[in-house]
Short mmCIF file of C-alpha atoms and ligand atoms in Angstrom, two decimals:
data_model
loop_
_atom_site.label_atom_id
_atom_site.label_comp_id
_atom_site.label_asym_id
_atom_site.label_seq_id
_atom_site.Cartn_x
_atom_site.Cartn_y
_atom_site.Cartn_z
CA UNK A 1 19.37 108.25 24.92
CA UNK A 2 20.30 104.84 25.96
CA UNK A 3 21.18 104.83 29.56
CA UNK A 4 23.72 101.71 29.08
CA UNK A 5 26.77 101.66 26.37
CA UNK A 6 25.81 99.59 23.22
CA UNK A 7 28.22 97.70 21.18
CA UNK A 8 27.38 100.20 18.35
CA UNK A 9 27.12 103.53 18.21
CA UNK A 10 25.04 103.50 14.86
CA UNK A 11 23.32 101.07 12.82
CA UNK A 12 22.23 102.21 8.98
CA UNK A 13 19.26 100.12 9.07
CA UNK A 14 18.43 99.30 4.86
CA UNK A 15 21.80 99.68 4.00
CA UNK A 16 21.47 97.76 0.69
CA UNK A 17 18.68 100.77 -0.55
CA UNK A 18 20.16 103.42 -2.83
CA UNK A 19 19.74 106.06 0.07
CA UNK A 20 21.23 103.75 2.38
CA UNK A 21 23.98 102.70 0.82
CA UNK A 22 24.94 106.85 0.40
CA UNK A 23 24.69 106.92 4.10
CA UNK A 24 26.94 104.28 4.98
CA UNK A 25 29.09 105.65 2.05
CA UNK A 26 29.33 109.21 3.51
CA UNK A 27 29.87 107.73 7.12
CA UNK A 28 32.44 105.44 6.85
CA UNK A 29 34.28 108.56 4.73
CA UNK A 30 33.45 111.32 7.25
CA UNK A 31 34.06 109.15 10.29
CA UNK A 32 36.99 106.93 11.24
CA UNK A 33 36.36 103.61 13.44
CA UNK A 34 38.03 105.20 16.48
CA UNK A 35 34.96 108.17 16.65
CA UNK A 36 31.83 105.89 15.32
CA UNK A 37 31.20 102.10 15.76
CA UNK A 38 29.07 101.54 12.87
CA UNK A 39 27.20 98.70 12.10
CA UNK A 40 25.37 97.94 8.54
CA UNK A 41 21.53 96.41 9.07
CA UNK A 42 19.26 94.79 6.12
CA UNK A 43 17.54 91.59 5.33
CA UNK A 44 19.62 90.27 2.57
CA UNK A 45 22.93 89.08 3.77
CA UNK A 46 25.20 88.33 0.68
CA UNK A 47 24.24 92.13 -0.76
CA UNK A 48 25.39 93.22 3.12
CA UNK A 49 28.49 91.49 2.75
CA UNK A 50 29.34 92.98 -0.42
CA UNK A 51 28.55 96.25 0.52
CA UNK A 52 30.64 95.53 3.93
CA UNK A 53 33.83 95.04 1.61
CA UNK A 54 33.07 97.81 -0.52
CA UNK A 55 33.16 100.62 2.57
CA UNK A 56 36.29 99.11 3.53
CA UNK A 57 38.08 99.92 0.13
CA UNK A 58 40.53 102.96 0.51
CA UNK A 59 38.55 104.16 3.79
CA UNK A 60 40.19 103.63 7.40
CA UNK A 61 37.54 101.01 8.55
CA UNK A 62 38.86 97.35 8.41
CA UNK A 63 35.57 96.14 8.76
CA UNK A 64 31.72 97.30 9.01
CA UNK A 65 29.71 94.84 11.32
CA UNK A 66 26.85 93.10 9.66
CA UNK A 67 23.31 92.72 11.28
CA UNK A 68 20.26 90.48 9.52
CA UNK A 69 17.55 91.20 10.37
CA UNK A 70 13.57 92.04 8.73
CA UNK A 71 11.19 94.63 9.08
CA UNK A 72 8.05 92.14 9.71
CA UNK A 73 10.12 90.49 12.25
CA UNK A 74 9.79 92.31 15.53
CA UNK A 75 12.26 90.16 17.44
CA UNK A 76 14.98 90.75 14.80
CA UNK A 77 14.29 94.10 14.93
CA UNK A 78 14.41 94.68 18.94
CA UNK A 79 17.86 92.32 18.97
CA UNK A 80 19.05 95.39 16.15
CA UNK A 81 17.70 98.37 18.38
CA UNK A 82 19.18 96.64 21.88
CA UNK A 83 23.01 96.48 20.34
CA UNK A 84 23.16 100.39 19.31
CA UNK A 85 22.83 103.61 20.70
CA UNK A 86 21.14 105.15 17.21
CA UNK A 87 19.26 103.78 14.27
CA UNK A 88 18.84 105.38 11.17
CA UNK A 89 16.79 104.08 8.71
CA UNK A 90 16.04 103.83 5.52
CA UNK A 91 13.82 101.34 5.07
CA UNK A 92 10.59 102.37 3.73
CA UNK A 93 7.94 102.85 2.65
CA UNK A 94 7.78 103.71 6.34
CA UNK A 95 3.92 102.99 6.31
CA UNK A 96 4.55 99.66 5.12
CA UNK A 97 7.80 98.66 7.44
CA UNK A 98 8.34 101.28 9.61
CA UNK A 99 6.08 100.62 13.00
CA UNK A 100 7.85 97.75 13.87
CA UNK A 101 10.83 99.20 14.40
CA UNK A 102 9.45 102.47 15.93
CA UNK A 103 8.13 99.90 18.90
CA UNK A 104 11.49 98.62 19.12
CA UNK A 105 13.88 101.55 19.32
CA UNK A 106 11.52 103.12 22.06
CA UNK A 107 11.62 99.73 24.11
CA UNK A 108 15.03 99.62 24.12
CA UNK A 109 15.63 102.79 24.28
CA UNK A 110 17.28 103.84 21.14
CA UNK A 111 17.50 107.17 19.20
CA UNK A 112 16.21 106.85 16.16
CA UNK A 113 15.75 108.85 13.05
CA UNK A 114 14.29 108.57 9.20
CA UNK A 115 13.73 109.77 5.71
CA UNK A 116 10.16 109.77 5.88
CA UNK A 117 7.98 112.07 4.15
CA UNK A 118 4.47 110.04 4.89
CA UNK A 119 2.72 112.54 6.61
CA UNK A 120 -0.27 109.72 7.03
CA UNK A 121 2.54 107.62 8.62
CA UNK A 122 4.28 110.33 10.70
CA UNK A 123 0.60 111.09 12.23
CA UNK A 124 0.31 107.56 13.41
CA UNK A 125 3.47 107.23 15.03
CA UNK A 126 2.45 110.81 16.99
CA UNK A 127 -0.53 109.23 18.00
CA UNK A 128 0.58 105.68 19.14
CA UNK A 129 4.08 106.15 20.73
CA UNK A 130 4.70 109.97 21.33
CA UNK A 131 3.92 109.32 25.04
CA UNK A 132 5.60 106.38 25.35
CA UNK A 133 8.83 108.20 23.55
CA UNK A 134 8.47 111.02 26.14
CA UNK A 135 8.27 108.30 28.92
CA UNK A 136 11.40 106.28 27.81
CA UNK A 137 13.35 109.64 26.92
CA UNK A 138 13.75 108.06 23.53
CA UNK A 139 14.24 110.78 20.61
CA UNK A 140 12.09 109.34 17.20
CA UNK A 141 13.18 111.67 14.62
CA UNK A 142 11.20 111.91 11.94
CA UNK A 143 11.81 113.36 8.27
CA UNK A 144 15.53 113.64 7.95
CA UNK A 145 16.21 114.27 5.02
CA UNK A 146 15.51 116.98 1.87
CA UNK A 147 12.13 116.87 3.48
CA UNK A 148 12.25 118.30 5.68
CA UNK A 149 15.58 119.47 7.15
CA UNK A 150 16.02 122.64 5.14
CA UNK A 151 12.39 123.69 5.62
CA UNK A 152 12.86 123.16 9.20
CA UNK A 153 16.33 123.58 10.27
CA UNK A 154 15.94 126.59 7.95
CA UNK A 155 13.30 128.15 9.93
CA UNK A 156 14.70 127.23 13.16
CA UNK A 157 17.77 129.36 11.84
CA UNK A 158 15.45 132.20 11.07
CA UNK A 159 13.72 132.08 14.61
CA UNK A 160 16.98 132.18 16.67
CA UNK A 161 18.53 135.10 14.40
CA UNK A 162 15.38 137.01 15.17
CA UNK A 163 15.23 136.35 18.28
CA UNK A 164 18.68 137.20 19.01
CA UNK A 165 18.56 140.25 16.46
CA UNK A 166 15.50 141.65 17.54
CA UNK A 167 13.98 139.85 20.28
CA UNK A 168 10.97 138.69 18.94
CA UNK A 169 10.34 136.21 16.53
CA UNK A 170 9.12 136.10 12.92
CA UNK A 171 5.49 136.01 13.06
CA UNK A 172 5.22 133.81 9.44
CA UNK A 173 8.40 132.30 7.27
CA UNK A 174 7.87 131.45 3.72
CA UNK A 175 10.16 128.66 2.39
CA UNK A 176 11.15 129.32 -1.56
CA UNK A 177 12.57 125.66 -3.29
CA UNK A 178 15.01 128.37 -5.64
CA UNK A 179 16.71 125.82 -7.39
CA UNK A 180 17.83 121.96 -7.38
CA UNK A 181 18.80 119.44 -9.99
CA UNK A 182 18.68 115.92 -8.63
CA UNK A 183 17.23 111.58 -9.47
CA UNK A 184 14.35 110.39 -7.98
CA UNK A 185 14.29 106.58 -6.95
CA UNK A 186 11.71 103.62 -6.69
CA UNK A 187 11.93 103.82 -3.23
CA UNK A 188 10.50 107.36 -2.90
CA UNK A 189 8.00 106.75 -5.79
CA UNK A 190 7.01 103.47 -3.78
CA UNK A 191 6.63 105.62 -0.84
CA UNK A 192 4.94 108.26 -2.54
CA UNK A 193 2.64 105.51 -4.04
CA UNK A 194 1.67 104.59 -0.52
CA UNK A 195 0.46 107.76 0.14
CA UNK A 196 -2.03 107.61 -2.02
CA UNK A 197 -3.05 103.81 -1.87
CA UNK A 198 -3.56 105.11 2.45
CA UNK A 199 -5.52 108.23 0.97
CA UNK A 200 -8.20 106.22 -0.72
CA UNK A 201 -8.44 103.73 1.64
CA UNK A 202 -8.44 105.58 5.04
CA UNK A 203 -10.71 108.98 5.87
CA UNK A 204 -8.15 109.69 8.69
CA UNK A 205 -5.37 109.80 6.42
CA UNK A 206 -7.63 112.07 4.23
CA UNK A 207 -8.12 114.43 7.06
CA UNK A 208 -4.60 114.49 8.10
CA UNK A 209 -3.79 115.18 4.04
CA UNK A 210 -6.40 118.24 4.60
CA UNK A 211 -5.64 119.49 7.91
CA UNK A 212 -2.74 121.94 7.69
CA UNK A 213 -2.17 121.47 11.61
CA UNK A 214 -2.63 117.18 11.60
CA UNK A 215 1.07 116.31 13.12
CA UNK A 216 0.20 119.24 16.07
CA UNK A 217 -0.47 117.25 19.27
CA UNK A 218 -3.84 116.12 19.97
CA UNK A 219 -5.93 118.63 21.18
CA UNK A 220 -3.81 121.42 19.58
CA UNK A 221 -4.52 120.73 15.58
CA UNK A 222 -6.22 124.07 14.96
CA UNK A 223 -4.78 127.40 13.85
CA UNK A 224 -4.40 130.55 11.85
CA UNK A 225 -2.59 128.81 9.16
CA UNK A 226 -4.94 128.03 5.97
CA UNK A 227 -2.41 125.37 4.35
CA UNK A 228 -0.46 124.70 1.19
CA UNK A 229 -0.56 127.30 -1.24
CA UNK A 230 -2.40 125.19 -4.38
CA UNK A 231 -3.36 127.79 -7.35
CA UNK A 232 -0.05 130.41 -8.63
CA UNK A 233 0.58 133.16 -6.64
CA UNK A 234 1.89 136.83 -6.66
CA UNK A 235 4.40 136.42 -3.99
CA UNK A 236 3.91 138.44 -1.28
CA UNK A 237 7.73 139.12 0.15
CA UNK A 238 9.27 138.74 -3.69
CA UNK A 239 8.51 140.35 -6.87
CA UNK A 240 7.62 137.44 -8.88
CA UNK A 241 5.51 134.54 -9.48
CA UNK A 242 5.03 130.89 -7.41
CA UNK A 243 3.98 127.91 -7.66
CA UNK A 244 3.05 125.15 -5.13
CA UNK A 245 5.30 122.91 -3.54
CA UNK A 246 5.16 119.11 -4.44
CA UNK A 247 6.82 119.15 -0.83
CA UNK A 248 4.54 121.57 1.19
CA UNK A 249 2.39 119.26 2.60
CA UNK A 250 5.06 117.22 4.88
CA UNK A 251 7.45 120.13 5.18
CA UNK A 252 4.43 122.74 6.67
CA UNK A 253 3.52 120.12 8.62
CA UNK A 254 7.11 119.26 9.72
CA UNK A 255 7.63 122.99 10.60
CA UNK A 256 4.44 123.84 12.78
CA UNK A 257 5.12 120.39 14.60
CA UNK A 258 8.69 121.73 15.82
CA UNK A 259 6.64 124.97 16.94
CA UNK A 260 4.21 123.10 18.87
CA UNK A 261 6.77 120.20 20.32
CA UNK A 262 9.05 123.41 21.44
CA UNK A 263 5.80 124.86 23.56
CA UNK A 264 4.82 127.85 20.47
CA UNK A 265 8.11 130.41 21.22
CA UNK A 266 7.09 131.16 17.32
CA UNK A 267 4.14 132.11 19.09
CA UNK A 268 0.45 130.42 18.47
CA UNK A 269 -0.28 132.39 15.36
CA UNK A 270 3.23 131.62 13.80
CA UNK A 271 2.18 130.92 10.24
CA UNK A 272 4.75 128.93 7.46
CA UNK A 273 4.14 128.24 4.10
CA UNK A 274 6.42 126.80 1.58
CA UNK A 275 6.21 127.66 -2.29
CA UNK A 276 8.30 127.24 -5.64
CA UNK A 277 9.22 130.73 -7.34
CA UNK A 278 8.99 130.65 -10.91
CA UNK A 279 10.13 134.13 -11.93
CA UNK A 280 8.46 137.86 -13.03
CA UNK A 281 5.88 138.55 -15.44
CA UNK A 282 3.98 136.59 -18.31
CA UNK A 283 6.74 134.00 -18.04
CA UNK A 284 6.53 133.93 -14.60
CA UNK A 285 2.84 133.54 -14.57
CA UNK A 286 2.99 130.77 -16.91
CA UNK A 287 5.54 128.07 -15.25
CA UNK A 288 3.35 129.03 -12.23
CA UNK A 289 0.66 127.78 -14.02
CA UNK A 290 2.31 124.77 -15.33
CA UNK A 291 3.21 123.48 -12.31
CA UNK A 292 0.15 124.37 -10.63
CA UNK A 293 -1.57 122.08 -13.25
CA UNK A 294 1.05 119.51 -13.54
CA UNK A 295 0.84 118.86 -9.71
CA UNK A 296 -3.00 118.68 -9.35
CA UNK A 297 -3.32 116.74 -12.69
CA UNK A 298 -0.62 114.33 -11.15
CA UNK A 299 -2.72 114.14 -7.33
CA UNK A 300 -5.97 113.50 -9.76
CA UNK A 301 -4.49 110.83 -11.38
CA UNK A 302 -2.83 109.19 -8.36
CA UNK A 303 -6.56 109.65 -6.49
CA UNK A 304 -7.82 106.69 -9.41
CA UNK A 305 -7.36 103.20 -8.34
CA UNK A 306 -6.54 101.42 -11.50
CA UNK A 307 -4.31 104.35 -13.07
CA UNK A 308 -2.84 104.41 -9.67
CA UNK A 309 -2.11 101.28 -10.00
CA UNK A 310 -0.61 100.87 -13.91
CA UNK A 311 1.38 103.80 -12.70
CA UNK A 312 3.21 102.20 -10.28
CA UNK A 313 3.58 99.34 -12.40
CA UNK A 314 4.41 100.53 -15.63
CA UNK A 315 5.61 104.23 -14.56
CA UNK A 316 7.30 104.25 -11.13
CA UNK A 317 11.35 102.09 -11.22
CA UNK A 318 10.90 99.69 -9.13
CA UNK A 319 12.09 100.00 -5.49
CA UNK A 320 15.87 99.39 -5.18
CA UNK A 321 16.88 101.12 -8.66
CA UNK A 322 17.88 105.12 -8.45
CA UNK A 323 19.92 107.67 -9.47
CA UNK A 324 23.20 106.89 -10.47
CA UNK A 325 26.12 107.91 -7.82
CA UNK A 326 27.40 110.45 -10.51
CA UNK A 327 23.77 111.69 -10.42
CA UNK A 328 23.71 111.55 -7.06
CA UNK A 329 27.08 113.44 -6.47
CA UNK A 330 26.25 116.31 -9.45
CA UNK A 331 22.70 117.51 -8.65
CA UNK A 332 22.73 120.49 -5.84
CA UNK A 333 19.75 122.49 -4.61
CA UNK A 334 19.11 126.12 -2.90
CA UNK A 335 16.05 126.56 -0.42
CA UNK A 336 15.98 130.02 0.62
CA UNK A 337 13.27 131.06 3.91
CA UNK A 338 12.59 134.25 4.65
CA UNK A 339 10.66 135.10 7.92
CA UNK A 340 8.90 137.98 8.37
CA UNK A 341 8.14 139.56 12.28
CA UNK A 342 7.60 143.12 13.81
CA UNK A 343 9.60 145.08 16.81
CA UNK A 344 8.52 148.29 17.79
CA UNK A 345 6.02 148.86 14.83
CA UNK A 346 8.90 148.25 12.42
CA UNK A 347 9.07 144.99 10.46
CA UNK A 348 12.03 143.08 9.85
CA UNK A 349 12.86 140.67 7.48
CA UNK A 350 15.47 137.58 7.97
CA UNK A 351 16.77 135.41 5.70
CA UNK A 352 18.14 131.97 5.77
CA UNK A 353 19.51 130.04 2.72
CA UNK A 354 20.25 126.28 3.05
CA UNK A 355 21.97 124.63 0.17
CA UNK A 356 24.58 122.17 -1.01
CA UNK A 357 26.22 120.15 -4.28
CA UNK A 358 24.85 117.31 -3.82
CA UNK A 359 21.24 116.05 -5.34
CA UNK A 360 18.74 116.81 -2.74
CA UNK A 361 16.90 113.68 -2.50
CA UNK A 362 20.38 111.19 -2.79
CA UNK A 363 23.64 112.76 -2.29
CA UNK A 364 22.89 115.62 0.60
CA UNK A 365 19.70 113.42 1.83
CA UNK A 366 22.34 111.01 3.19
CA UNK A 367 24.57 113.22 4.79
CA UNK A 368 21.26 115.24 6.67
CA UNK A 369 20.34 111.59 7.86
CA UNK A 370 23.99 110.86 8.87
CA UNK A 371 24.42 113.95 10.44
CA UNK A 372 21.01 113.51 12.43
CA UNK A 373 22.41 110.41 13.90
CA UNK A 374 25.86 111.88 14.89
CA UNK A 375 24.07 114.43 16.37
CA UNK A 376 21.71 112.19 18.35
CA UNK A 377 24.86 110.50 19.28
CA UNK A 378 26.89 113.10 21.19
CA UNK A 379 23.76 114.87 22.27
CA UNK A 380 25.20 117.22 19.62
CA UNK A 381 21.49 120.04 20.12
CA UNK A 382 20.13 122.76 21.34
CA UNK A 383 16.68 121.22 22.74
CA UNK A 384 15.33 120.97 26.17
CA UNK A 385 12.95 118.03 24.84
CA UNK A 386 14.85 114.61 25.77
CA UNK A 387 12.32 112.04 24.36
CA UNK A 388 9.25 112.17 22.09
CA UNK A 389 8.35 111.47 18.44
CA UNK A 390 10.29 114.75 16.89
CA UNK A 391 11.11 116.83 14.21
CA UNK A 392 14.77 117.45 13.02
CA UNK A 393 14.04 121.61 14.80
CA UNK A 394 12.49 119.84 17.72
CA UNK A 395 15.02 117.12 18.45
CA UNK A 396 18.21 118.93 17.67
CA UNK A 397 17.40 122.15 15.98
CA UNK A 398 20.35 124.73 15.29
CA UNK A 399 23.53 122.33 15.76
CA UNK A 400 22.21 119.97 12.57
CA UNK A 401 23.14 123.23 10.94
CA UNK A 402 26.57 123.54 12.62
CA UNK A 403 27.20 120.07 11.51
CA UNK A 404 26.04 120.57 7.77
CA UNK A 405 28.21 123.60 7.09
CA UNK A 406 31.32 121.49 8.39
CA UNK A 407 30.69 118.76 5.90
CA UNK A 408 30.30 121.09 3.18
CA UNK A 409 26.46 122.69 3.16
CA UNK A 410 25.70 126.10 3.31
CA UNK A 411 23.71 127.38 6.01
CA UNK A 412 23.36 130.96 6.01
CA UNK A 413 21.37 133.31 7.81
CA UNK A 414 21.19 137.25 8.15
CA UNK A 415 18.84 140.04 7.96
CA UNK A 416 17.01 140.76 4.53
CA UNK A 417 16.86 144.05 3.07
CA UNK A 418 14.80 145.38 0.23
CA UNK A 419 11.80 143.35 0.63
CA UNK A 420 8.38 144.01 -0.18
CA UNK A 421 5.59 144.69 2.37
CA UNK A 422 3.05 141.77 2.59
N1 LIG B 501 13.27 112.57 2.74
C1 LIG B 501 13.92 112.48 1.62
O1 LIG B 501 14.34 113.46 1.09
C2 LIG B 501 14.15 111.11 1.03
C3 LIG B 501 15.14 110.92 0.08
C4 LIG B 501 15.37 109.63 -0.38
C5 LIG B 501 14.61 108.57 0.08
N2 LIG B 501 13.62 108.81 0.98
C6 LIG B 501 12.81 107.70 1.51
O2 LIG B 501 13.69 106.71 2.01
C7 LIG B 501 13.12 105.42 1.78
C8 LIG B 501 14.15 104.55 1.06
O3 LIG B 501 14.38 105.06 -0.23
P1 LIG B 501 15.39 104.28 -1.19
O4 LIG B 501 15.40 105.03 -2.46
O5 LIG B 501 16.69 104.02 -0.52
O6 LIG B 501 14.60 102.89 -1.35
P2 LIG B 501 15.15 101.47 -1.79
O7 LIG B 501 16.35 101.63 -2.66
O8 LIG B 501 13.99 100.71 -2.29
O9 LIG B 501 15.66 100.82 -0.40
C9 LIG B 501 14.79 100.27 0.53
C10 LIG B 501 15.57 99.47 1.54
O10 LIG B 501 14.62 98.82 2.39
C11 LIG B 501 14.98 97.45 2.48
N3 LIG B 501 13.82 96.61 2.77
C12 LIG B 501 12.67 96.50 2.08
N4 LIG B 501 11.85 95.61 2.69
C13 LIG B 501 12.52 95.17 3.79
C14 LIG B 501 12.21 94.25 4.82
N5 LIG B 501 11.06 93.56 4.85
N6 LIG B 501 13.12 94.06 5.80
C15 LIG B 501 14.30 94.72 5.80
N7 LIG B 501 14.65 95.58 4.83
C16 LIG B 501 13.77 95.80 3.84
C17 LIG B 501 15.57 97.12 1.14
O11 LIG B 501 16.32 95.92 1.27
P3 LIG B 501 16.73 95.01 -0.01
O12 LIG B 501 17.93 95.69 -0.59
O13 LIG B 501 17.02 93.70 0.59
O14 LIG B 501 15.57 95.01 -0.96
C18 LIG B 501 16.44 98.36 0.94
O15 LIG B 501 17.62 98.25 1.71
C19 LIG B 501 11.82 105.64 0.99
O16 LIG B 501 10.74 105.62 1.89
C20 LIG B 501 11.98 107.04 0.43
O17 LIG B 501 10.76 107.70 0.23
C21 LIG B 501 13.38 110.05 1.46
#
């Protein structure tokens, strides 16, 4: 946290982005100017301006502060991260423009958090400026968004129910995407594109795709865990078939990072895995197998160069264009994670089920990222760590719940019954 008061208490850094633009949207609704001082950041000032007026129309704010600034231009950036207390930022892809103002949040000393879902990204920012984070008690809050706060604020709702329940807890969670109906935008697909382009071009990021424990600290990126589930699977908790999770990769990472940041009270054998269920028997079976296929035939042809590259030129909507706000506002989505743990020779099962109306990716995306940064903010969490490059369990952890349910998520948790034995 910054030590002196700012003029702002939070800048939306990309505010003229599709996500963006929902999180000033949802703030300047939620919040009046007497709680938050917001300010709106981007490069482009006359799209600012116009989205400046726009907030003000039927909400209480008279005016939303404009800052220019760019993401290749560290000095605008540090001038940004020295007048607030939080950034949030949408801004990406992150691997592209988000170092810069990593660097400049932790030398000024200002909370920061992000949609990113770049686990080759996320891995570099561990390894350049987690020390330097921890040093300048400076939270960087990575992943803020559909990925990966249900996974992980999820599981961190599992662990403390277990814990208080039963006092030990779960030894492995399983994360189920149930349901969701939402858009996707150019910025994600650019993002996504990234990804890949770093993947062919780096071995590191290639090992960190691989290595189910690459966001663990140095020194600690070995375990039990085997990774992402890849082929269709009995499950083992549920009665029915799954499929892989386009989303496992960052969100399994996301959650055994929160273990590790927290010091392992999931224990060092904690295992997580995250899966899409796809429903009983031959029909089941099949839609497991469809998206099984589907998702490695879409990785294969993302792994080629040239088709990579017609894809995201001919495929892929350009950055900038996205769901419409009625899409936005209409899709909703159910993650459901069940945890699984032992007490006296008995096993237990808890369940947590995070959810809302909103699309994931758009509509609830911005208010997890808005709610992030209100809870970095007031100090609004439930974690000893002060300063680090963090996950939303690690940095905040049960309160980003609290906060959710008030603005209309659920966030349920309770003990299971009826489940199968692994
Ligand atoms: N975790 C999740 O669930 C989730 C959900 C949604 C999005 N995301 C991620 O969030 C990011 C943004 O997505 P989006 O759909 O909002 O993308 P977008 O519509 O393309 O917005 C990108 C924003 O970055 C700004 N920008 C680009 N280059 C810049 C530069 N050099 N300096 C300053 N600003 C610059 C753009 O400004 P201009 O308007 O001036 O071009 C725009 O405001 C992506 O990385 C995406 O993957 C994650």
């Amino acid at each position: 946290m910054p030590d002196t008061k700012r003029q702002h208490d939070m800048v939306v850094w990309g505010a003229t982005g599709v996500a963006g633009r929902l999180v000033a949207e949802f703030l300047t609704e939620q919040y009046d100017p007497d709680a938050l001082t917001l300010a709106i950041g981007g490069r482009n000032e006359e799209r600012l301006e116009a989205l400046a007026a726009d907030l003000t129309v039927g909400a209480e704010w008279d005016d939303v502060p404009i800052l220019l600034g760019d993401a290749t231009d560290p000095k605008s950036l540090r001038e940004i991260a020295a007048s607030t207390a939080v950034v949030c930022t949408t801004v990406g892809p992150y691997t592209t423009y988000g170092t810069p103002l990593v660097e400049a949040c932790i030398d000024a000393r200002t909370d920061y958090c992000d949609l990113t879902g770049e686990v080759n990204w996320i891995r570099e920012t561990v390894d350049r400026f987690h020390d330097a984070a921890v040093e300048a008690e400076t939270r960087i809050v990575h992943s803020c968004g559909f990925d990966s706060v249900p996974a992980d604020i999820g599981t961190a709702l599992v662990q403390s129910f277990a814990r208080e329940t039963f006092g030990v807890p779960c030894e492995a969670v399983r994360i189920y995407l149930e349901d969701g109906s939402g858009g996707v935008s150019g910025g994600t697909l650019a993002s996504f594109g990234e990804l890949f382009e770093a993947a062919s071009e780096d071995p590191v990021v290639r090992r960190t795709l691989v290595n189910p424990y690459s966001l663990a600290p140095p020194g600690e990126r070995k375990g039990v865990d085997p990774g992402e589930q890849r082929w269709p699977r009995k499950d083992p908790l549920r009665d029915e078939w799954t499929a892989p999770s386009p989303m496992a990769p960052i969100n399994e990472r996301i959650v055994r990072r929160s273990n590790a940041l927290l010091g392992y009270p999931w224990g060092r054998e904690f295992r997580c895995s995250e899966v899409v269920p796809t429903g009983r028997g031959l029909r089941g079976a099949a839609t497991a197998g469809a998206v099984a296929g589907g998702l490695g035939l879409f990785s294969a042809v993302m792994s080629v160069g040239p088709l990579r590259s017609g894809i995201r030129k001919y495929v892929f909507p350009d950055p900038g264009e996205g769901p419409t706000s009625e899409e936005t506002e209409q899709g909703y989505f159910t993650v459901r994670v069940l945890g699984r743990g032992t007490t006296d020779d008995d096993p237990f099962t808890v369940e947590a089920q995070f959810g809302a109306d909103w699309g994931p990716g758009y509509g609830a995306t911005a208010r997890m990222l808005g709610e992030t940064g209100m809870c970095l903010r007031e100090d609004d969490t439930d974690s000893p760590l002060s300063g680090g490059v963090l996950t939303p369990a690690a940095a905040i952890g049960t309160p980003l719940a609290d906060r959710l349910r008030a603005v209309g998520f659920t966030a349920t948790v309770g003990e299971a019954t009826g489940m199968g034995d692994e």
